[in-house]
XYZ file of C-alpha atoms in Angstrom:
484
model
C 18.536 -7.106 17.705
C 19.014 -9.874 14.363
C 16.029 -10.618 12.571
C 14.666 -14.571 12.406
C 14.670 -15.289 8.531
C 12.367 -18.449 8.375
C 13.208 -20.922 5.253
C 9.965 -21.837 2.926
C 10.229 -25.622 1.393
C 11.155 -25.449 -2.473
C 8.743 -23.756 -4.891
C 8.108 -22.828 -8.570
C 6.967 -19.415 -8.985
C 6.545 -18.265 -12.174
C 6.343 -13.981 -13.004
C 4.110 -13.996 -15.690
C 5.396 -10.118 -17.117
C 8.447 -11.245 -16.556
C 10.254 -8.514 -18.606
C 8.091 -5.832 -17.458
C 8.624 -2.564 -15.222
C 6.808 -3.905 -12.156
C 9.164 -7.430 -11.938
C 11.913 -5.005 -12.833
C 12.032 -2.246 -10.292
C 9.748 -4.552 -7.318
C 9.313 -8.603 -8.175
C 12.578 -9.396 -8.784
C 15.306 -7.218 -6.909
C 13.415 -8.536 -3.790
C 13.083 -12.029 -4.615
C 17.132 -11.345 -4.836
C 17.079 -9.715 -1.597
C 15.633 -12.721 0.338
C 17.931 -15.563 -1.827
C 20.975 -13.506 0.115
C 19.022 -13.805 3.547
C 19.328 -17.557 2.635
C 15.033 -17.668 2.666
C 14.706 -19.035 -0.769
C 16.194 -22.980 -0.831
C 18.302 -24.151 -3.264
C 15.502 -25.832 -5.568
C 13.604 -23.221 -5.366
C 12.911 -22.386 -9.257
C 11.952 -18.851 -10.708
C 10.236 -18.642 -14.417
C 9.794 -15.923 -16.386
C 7.109 -15.536 -18.701
C 6.658 -13.284 -21.167
C 6.127 -12.267 -25.152
C 9.436 -11.159 -25.240
C 11.750 -13.389 -27.381
C 14.703 -14.422 -25.129
C 16.344 -18.090 -24.148
C 17.390 -18.755 -20.431
C 21.248 -17.280 -20.424
C 19.242 -14.020 -22.103
C 17.210 -13.534 -19.616
C 19.601 -14.268 -16.643
C 21.524 -11.354 -18.763
C 18.428 -9.329 -18.286
C 18.344 -10.381 -14.669
C 21.263 -9.010 -13.282
C 21.281 -5.973 -14.969
C 17.896 -5.149 -13.188
C 19.484 -6.351 -9.999
C 22.303 -3.737 -9.874
C 20.034 -0.854 -11.239
C 17.252 -1.600 -8.811
C 19.345 -3.037 -5.951
C 21.441 0.099 -5.680
C 20.794 0.277 -1.697
C 21.257 -3.058 -1.257
C 25.349 -4.472 -0.712
C 25.444 -6.447 -3.591
C 28.339 -9.692 -3.422
C 28.608 -11.061 -7.244
C 28.801 -14.667 -6.073
C 25.089 -14.306 -4.698
C 23.760 -12.882 -8.024
C 25.748 -15.622 -9.604
C 23.860 -18.030 -7.424
C 21.139 -16.243 -7.825
C 20.861 -16.282 -11.552
C 20.566 -20.066 -11.819
C 17.761 -20.875 -10.099
C 15.714 -18.202 -13.225
C 14.817 -19.369 -16.623
C 12.501 -17.942 -19.136
C 9.345 -18.933 -21.471
C 8.464 -16.987 -24.459
C 4.331 -17.720 -23.160
C 1.475 -15.527 -25.281
C -1.439 -15.164 -22.529
C -4.271 -15.431 -25.539
C -2.531 -18.318 -27.210
C -1.029 -21.091 -26.875
C 2.681 -20.573 -28.021
C 5.086 -21.496 -24.392
C 2.110 -23.194 -22.238
C 3.385 -26.740 -22.801
C 6.872 -26.126 -21.804
C 6.052 -24.079 -19.263
C 3.720 -27.078 -17.835
C 6.562 -29.323 -18.629
C 9.128 -27.191 -16.694
C 6.545 -27.285 -12.775
C 7.692 -29.785 -10.208
C 5.129 -32.031 -9.262
C 4.268 -31.884 -4.935
C 5.621 -27.910 -4.698
C 4.229 -24.771 -3.989
C 2.967 -23.226 -7.009
C 2.675 -19.595 -7.192
C 1.613 -17.403 -10.407
C 2.372 -13.709 -10.416
C 0.541 -12.081 -12.053
C 2.429 -8.793 -13.100
C 0.021 -8.038 -16.601
C -2.861 -5.844 -17.032
C -6.422 -6.798 -15.463
C -7.935 -8.140 -18.171
C -5.397 -11.047 -19.303
C -6.029 -12.569 -14.907
C -8.311 -14.600 -16.521
C -7.473 -16.031 -19.454
C -4.173 -16.422 -18.025
C -6.243 -18.631 -14.639
C -8.082 -20.542 -17.781
C -4.835 -21.503 -19.496
C -3.196 -22.404 -15.958
C -6.010 -24.963 -15.646
C -6.467 -26.324 -19.387
C -2.247 -27.041 -19.102
C -2.806 -28.647 -15.795
C -0.485 -26.101 -13.791
C -3.143 -25.599 -11.049
C -3.805 -28.255 -8.045
C -4.176 -27.509 -4.765
C -0.750 -26.391 -4.269
C -1.267 -23.783 -6.454
C -1.578 -20.045 -5.807
C -1.907 -16.691 -7.480
C -0.621 -13.319 -7.510
C -2.647 -10.311 -8.574
C -1.919 -6.711 -8.557
C -4.224 -3.510 -8.716
C -5.845 -2.629 -9.866
C -9.320 -4.495 -8.619
C -11.063 -3.112 -11.232
C -12.184 0.811 -11.618
C -15.880 0.419 -10.443
C -17.903 -2.338 -8.357
C -19.112 -4.014 -11.608
C -15.552 -4.632 -12.931
C -14.207 -5.211 -9.863
C -17.861 -7.996 -9.636
C -16.693 -9.546 -13.105
C -12.775 -9.700 -12.180
C -13.220 -11.209 -8.867
C -15.580 -13.843 -10.777
C -13.383 -14.596 -13.817
C -10.960 -15.531 -11.026
C -13.238 -17.356 -9.649
C -14.415 -19.944 -12.361
C -10.319 -20.961 -11.830
C -8.619 -20.954 -8.214
C -10.827 -20.747 -4.978
C -10.504 -17.347 -2.698
C -7.647 -19.166 -0.493
C -5.724 -19.281 -3.125
C -5.963 -15.457 -4.747
C -3.526 -13.020 -3.230
C -4.695 -9.401 -4.028
C -1.678 -7.802 -3.164
C -1.013 -4.008 -2.317
C 2.606 -2.938 -1.008
C 1.205 -0.484 1.304
C 0.512 -3.758 4.089
C 3.755 -5.336 3.294
C 5.738 -2.184 5.163
C 7.248 -2.847 7.888
C 5.685 -0.127 9.674
C 2.208 -0.711 8.417
C 2.534 -4.068 10.557
C 4.049 -2.790 13.228
C 0.815 -1.012 13.875
C -0.772 -3.864 14.395
C 2.232 -4.697 17.091
C 1.233 -1.546 18.451
C -2.427 -1.293 18.826
C -2.744 -5.232 20.115
C 0.390 -6.113 21.293
C 0.430 -2.859 24.389
C -1.800 -1.892 26.985
C -0.726 1.538 26.768
C -2.847 2.159 23.399
C -5.346 -0.022 22.564
C -7.999 1.346 25.851
C -7.243 5.013 24.349
C -8.036 4.067 20.938
C -11.728 5.049 20.583
C -13.753 8.745 20.241
C -13.209 9.386 24.156
C -9.610 9.989 24.043
C -8.466 10.622 19.710
C -10.036 13.747 18.582
C -9.398 13.367 14.500
C -6.829 11.110 12.978
C -5.100 12.250 9.716
C -3.720 9.656 6.605
C -1.727 11.757 3.871
C 0.526 10.183 1.455
C 2.723 12.349 -0.585
C 4.524 12.721 -3.708
C 6.643 14.944 -5.338
C 6.466 13.444 -8.809
C 3.758 14.087 -11.416
C 1.929 11.516 -14.064
C 4.250 12.005 -16.838
C 4.819 9.076 -18.308
C 1.780 7.387 -17.394
C -0.759 10.585 -18.011
C -3.531 7.963 -20.195
C -3.570 5.575 -17.712
C -3.967 7.905 -14.816
C -6.421 10.529 -15.875
C -8.616 7.018 -16.988
C -8.071 6.700 -12.484
C -7.695 9.931 -10.678
C -6.248 9.951 -6.962
C -9.530 8.549 -5.754
C -9.658 5.064 -7.662
C -5.590 5.076 -7.748
C -4.546 5.606 -4.356
C -7.570 6.326 -1.896
C -9.888 3.527 -2.933
C -7.189 1.276 -2.209
C -3.880 1.593 -0.108
C -5.626 4.886 2.246
C -8.657 3.161 2.592
C -6.192 -0.093 4.166
C -4.715 2.154 6.074
C -7.974 3.471 7.176
C -8.694 -0.175 8.147
C -5.899 -0.771 10.130
C -6.098 2.233 12.096
C -10.117 1.695 12.800
C -10.744 -1.764 12.767
C -11.420 -3.944 16.137
C -9.290 -6.499 17.881
C -9.614 -9.590 15.897
C -9.861 -12.573 18.605
C -6.632 -14.284 16.407
C -3.865 -12.927 14.837
C -4.403 -14.886 11.594
C -6.062 -14.100 7.724
C -9.762 -13.924 8.116
C -10.165 -12.609 11.077
C -7.767 -9.786 9.678
C -9.735 -9.098 7.611
C -13.256 -9.703 8.694
C -12.972 -6.503 11.145
C -11.403 -4.584 8.244
C -14.291 -5.053 6.140
C -16.790 -4.339 9.098
C -14.632 -0.700 8.851
C -15.312 -0.205 4.802
C -19.014 -1.023 5.564
C -18.912 1.158 9.104
C -18.071 3.823 6.535
C -20.693 6.534 6.126
C -21.384 8.479 2.351
C -18.851 11.392 2.475
C -20.062 15.009 1.567
C -19.843 17.356 -1.266
C -18.716 20.228 0.864
C -16.248 17.406 2.566
C -14.035 16.749 -0.525
C -11.351 18.660 -2.235
C -10.103 17.759 -5.486
C -7.231 19.506 -7.286
C -4.711 19.303 -10.011
C -1.436 20.520 -10.146
C -0.727 23.411 -11.743
C 3.112 23.990 -14.492
C 6.163 24.805 -12.413
C 9.343 26.211 -14.202
C 10.259 23.562 -16.478
C 7.406 21.589 -15.654
C 4.462 20.654 -16.927
C 0.664 21.129 -15.333
C -1.323 18.320 -14.748
C -3.884 18.784 -18.165
C -0.261 18.889 -19.706
C 0.992 15.716 -18.735
C -2.261 14.542 -19.247
C -2.734 15.861 -22.992
C -6.586 16.878 -22.465
C -7.268 20.496 -21.672
C -10.545 19.959 -20.376
C -9.359 17.095 -18.149
C -11.696 16.834 -15.026
C -9.133 14.402 -13.480
C -8.132 14.850 -9.616
C -4.292 14.202 -8.895
C -5.115 16.472 -5.329
C -7.773 15.163 -2.805
C -8.906 15.704 0.717
C -11.954 13.950 2.316
C -13.193 14.701 5.415
C -14.657 10.390 6.391
C -17.203 9.261 9.907
C -17.873 5.741 10.869
C -20.818 4.703 12.153
C -20.153 3.053 14.659
C -19.455 2.765 19.097
C -15.971 3.583 18.669
C -15.002 5.979 16.590
C -18.543 8.045 16.640
C -17.839 12.055 15.971
C -14.063 11.536 15.698
C -13.294 12.602 12.067
C -11.005 11.058 9.602
C -8.622 13.253 7.036
C -7.471 11.612 4.271
C -5.435 13.450 1.449
C -3.217 12.197 -1.348
C -1.752 14.190 -4.024
C 0.826 14.282 -6.824
C 3.562 17.221 -7.509
C 3.368 18.005 -3.214
C 5.840 19.169 -1.300
C 7.664 16.618 -0.319
C 7.321 12.882 -0.521
C 6.109 11.581 2.250
C 3.116 8.747 4.119
C 2.128 8.803 7.388
C -0.774 8.334 9.815
C -1.250 10.530 12.647
C -3.381 9.749 15.510
C -4.139 13.248 17.473
C -5.500 12.941 20.811
C -7.726 15.007 22.788
C -6.417 18.010 24.672
C -6.619 17.616 28.752
C -9.736 18.067 30.322
C -8.509 20.415 32.358
C -4.891 22.525 32.386
C -3.646 23.456 35.398
C -1.135 25.510 33.760
C -3.545 28.874 32.538
C -1.286 30.278 30.000
C -0.268 26.628 28.335
C -4.206 26.046 28.278
C -5.423 24.471 24.501
C -1.638 24.288 23.239
C -0.213 20.912 23.710
C -1.646 17.129 22.211
C 0.152 14.019 22.181
C -0.023 13.284 18.596
C 0.766 9.457 17.559
C 2.795 9.318 14.065
C 3.186 6.276 12.104
C 5.969 7.387 9.235
C 5.405 4.328 6.428
C 8.086 6.059 4.216
C 10.714 7.792 3.909
C 12.733 7.630 7.213
C 9.962 4.575 8.413
C 9.345 4.512 12.044
C 6.812 5.543 15.031
C 7.098 8.510 17.371
C 4.815 9.859 20.171
C 4.539 13.707 21.086
C 4.277 14.268 25.068
C 4.147 17.617 26.760
C 6.511 18.320 28.865
C 8.309 21.675 30.712
C 10.563 23.299 28.888
C 14.749 23.462 30.934
C 15.338 26.120 32.438
C 13.903 28.572 35.012
C 11.128 30.943 35.195
C 8.534 29.516 35.733
C 6.472 26.804 34.202
C 6.818 26.721 30.326
C 5.416 23.492 28.414
C 7.399 22.076 25.219
C 6.142 18.818 23.022
C 8.938 16.373 22.257
C 8.958 13.236 20.875
C 9.670 9.784 21.488
C 11.034 8.869 18.666
C 11.955 5.229 17.444
C 13.695 6.076 14.178
C 14.059 2.136 12.339
C 17.746 3.548 11.648
C 18.834 4.790 14.294
C 16.555 1.729 17.025
C 17.628 -0.772 15.074
C 21.598 0.103 13.565
C 22.828 -1.597 11.065
C 19.850 -4.260 11.105
C 17.664 -1.643 10.411
C 19.441 -1.678 6.534
C 18.462 -5.844 6.077
C 14.630 -4.937 7.207
C 12.644 -6.650 4.210
C 10.883 -4.621 1.190
C 7.221 -4.982 1.141
C 6.891 -7.275 -1.974
C 9.689 -8.898 -0.161
C 7.650 -10.174 2.866
C 4.387 -9.978 0.615
C 6.200 -12.673 -2.101
C 7.290 -15.076 1.183
C 3.494 -14.877 2.749
C 2.365 -16.161 -0.380
C 5.090 -18.886 -0.745
C 3.544 -20.146 2.758
C 0.038 -19.686 2.383
C -0.247 -16.780 5.013
C -3.181 -14.504 3.392
C -3.282 -12.062 6.396
C -1.904 -9.418 4.328
C -3.528 -9.760 1.346
C -6.687 -8.146 0.336
C -10.015 -10.547 0.051
C -12.629 -10.589 -3.058
C -15.465 -9.312 -0.493
C -13.423 -6.324 1.004
C -12.318 -5.048 -2.473
C -15.646 -5.020 -3.485
C -17.525 -2.989 -0.457
C -14.641 -0.526 -1.199
C -15.644 0.005 -4.409
C -19.514 0.148 -3.468
C -18.647 2.752 -0.606
C -16.026 4.817 -3.301
C -18.905 4.626 -6.691
C -21.427 7.437 -5.232
C -19.190 9.442 -4.072
C -16.953 9.828 -8.207
C -20.834 8.958 -9.520
C -21.656 12.391 -7.126
C -19.083 14.490 -8.261
C -19.361 13.322 -12.030
C -23.133 14.023 -12.071
C -22.333 17.606 -10.513
C -19.941 18.642 -13.080
C -17.726 18.929 -9.875
C -13.986 20.136 -11.278
C -10.689 19.823 -9.579
C -9.318 23.173 -8.383
C -5.663 23.929 -9.413
C -2.845 24.174 -7.331
C 1.050 25.192 -6.847
C 3.726 21.950 -7.454
C 6.020 22.005 -4.355
C 2.872 22.602 -2.435
C 1.029 21.310 0.302
C -2.146 21.150 -1.642
C -5.098 23.257 -2.667
C -5.674 26.620 -0.435
C -9.676 24.331 -0.077
C -7.971 21.983 1.675
C -6.452 23.511 4.642
C -9.835 25.341 4.414
C -11.595 21.813 5.165
C -10.142 21.078 8.455
C -9.751 25.540 9.689
C -13.537 24.802 9.256
C -13.076 22.030 12.408
C -10.592 24.069 14.238
C -8.115 21.741 12.923
C -5.296 21.805 10.522
C -3.158 19.138 8.891
C 0.142 18.832 9.329
C 3.369 19.542 7.846
C 3.787 17.871 4.582
C 7.770 17.142 4.767
C 10.249 14.415 4.661
């Protein structure tokens, strides 16, 4: 099963923050892989822009080292690397001053798509947008890419949107969430809306509940100061998990086009009920051997910021009335895994008396690691001596189903950056969507801050606090095991 590469026209792509961590780990390796796939045409230019004092040759050396360090899973041909490096240049640029802007403007080619990737802090989004206009680099073919955080509450999100809207129209702004670029997340839409098998069952009549889990094994060391101002709710739930929830719960769009998809996602966010305090569990990981606990990692023994959160959510609409959605995410957990589990109801009547209530179908979408999808079905256990039932998965692990082609499945950033060049906003968030997510999130955070609620401790390498397990046990349900 060979993947199809759709070429794009020559373009200019400027990476503000072109020497930063995100550029090194994600953006530049993604562009190199697209170059190797033959998707980046001859004549396309990638321009690094940052405060570092470099020339073109020094930047190419920097990028070559980056590609070798962060592309270890990809077979690297030296000729490909040298060809990619020829497309690179660099301009030392001051985002808050005038240095480098005239030189950067001189590198732009007229009549082609111009992409500007804001791989910098949100405080620089407005100044960068303003200078792109004042130096004549913004036209109808200009697109800007902005990374999260899209504010830290509704007020700052609105201010950020206004600062971008002062200089660019909504169809020129690409708010990137890399989770939406994952192959399995896109497959979620194909499964739902491309198969008659699932959509008739995708409602509260047949679905008992849905679990969304994003677990990480790392702590917050190295970024403790930033994380302690955000916490799991702002850092993960408001964006990544909210987007997954939208794709699972949304109605079929009229067409697979940007605004049709994003309109349906927005309806999901607006249908979210306020969450009750008893349906929230917040936690902080404890020290484990040589690894410090959360309070030590952030340098604040009195911190009340959560490194883990679990929530029980409800949607007020016809499709999902009375079907709970359980979300959890945390640091320093047992395994690194991201998955969505759609747990179907039991059969209304079991003819196998001894097996009644012990089996149900579960559709699991694995986002990482081992991307794939499986469906648990109940069959007879082989062997004589009665009707004993067992649950087995119908498994589509990409690496097994696609063979060697699975190694060439595009990384999320590869897909999303090429979508920017193509002008396809389907997998990007719209401004009103971001604001709606904050409008739901802000009261939840304000309530626990008002009550002075403190996170509960949990063991590093565990599945989270015991209180999170009880959140589901009270409903007669259980979390799926956190495992890689």
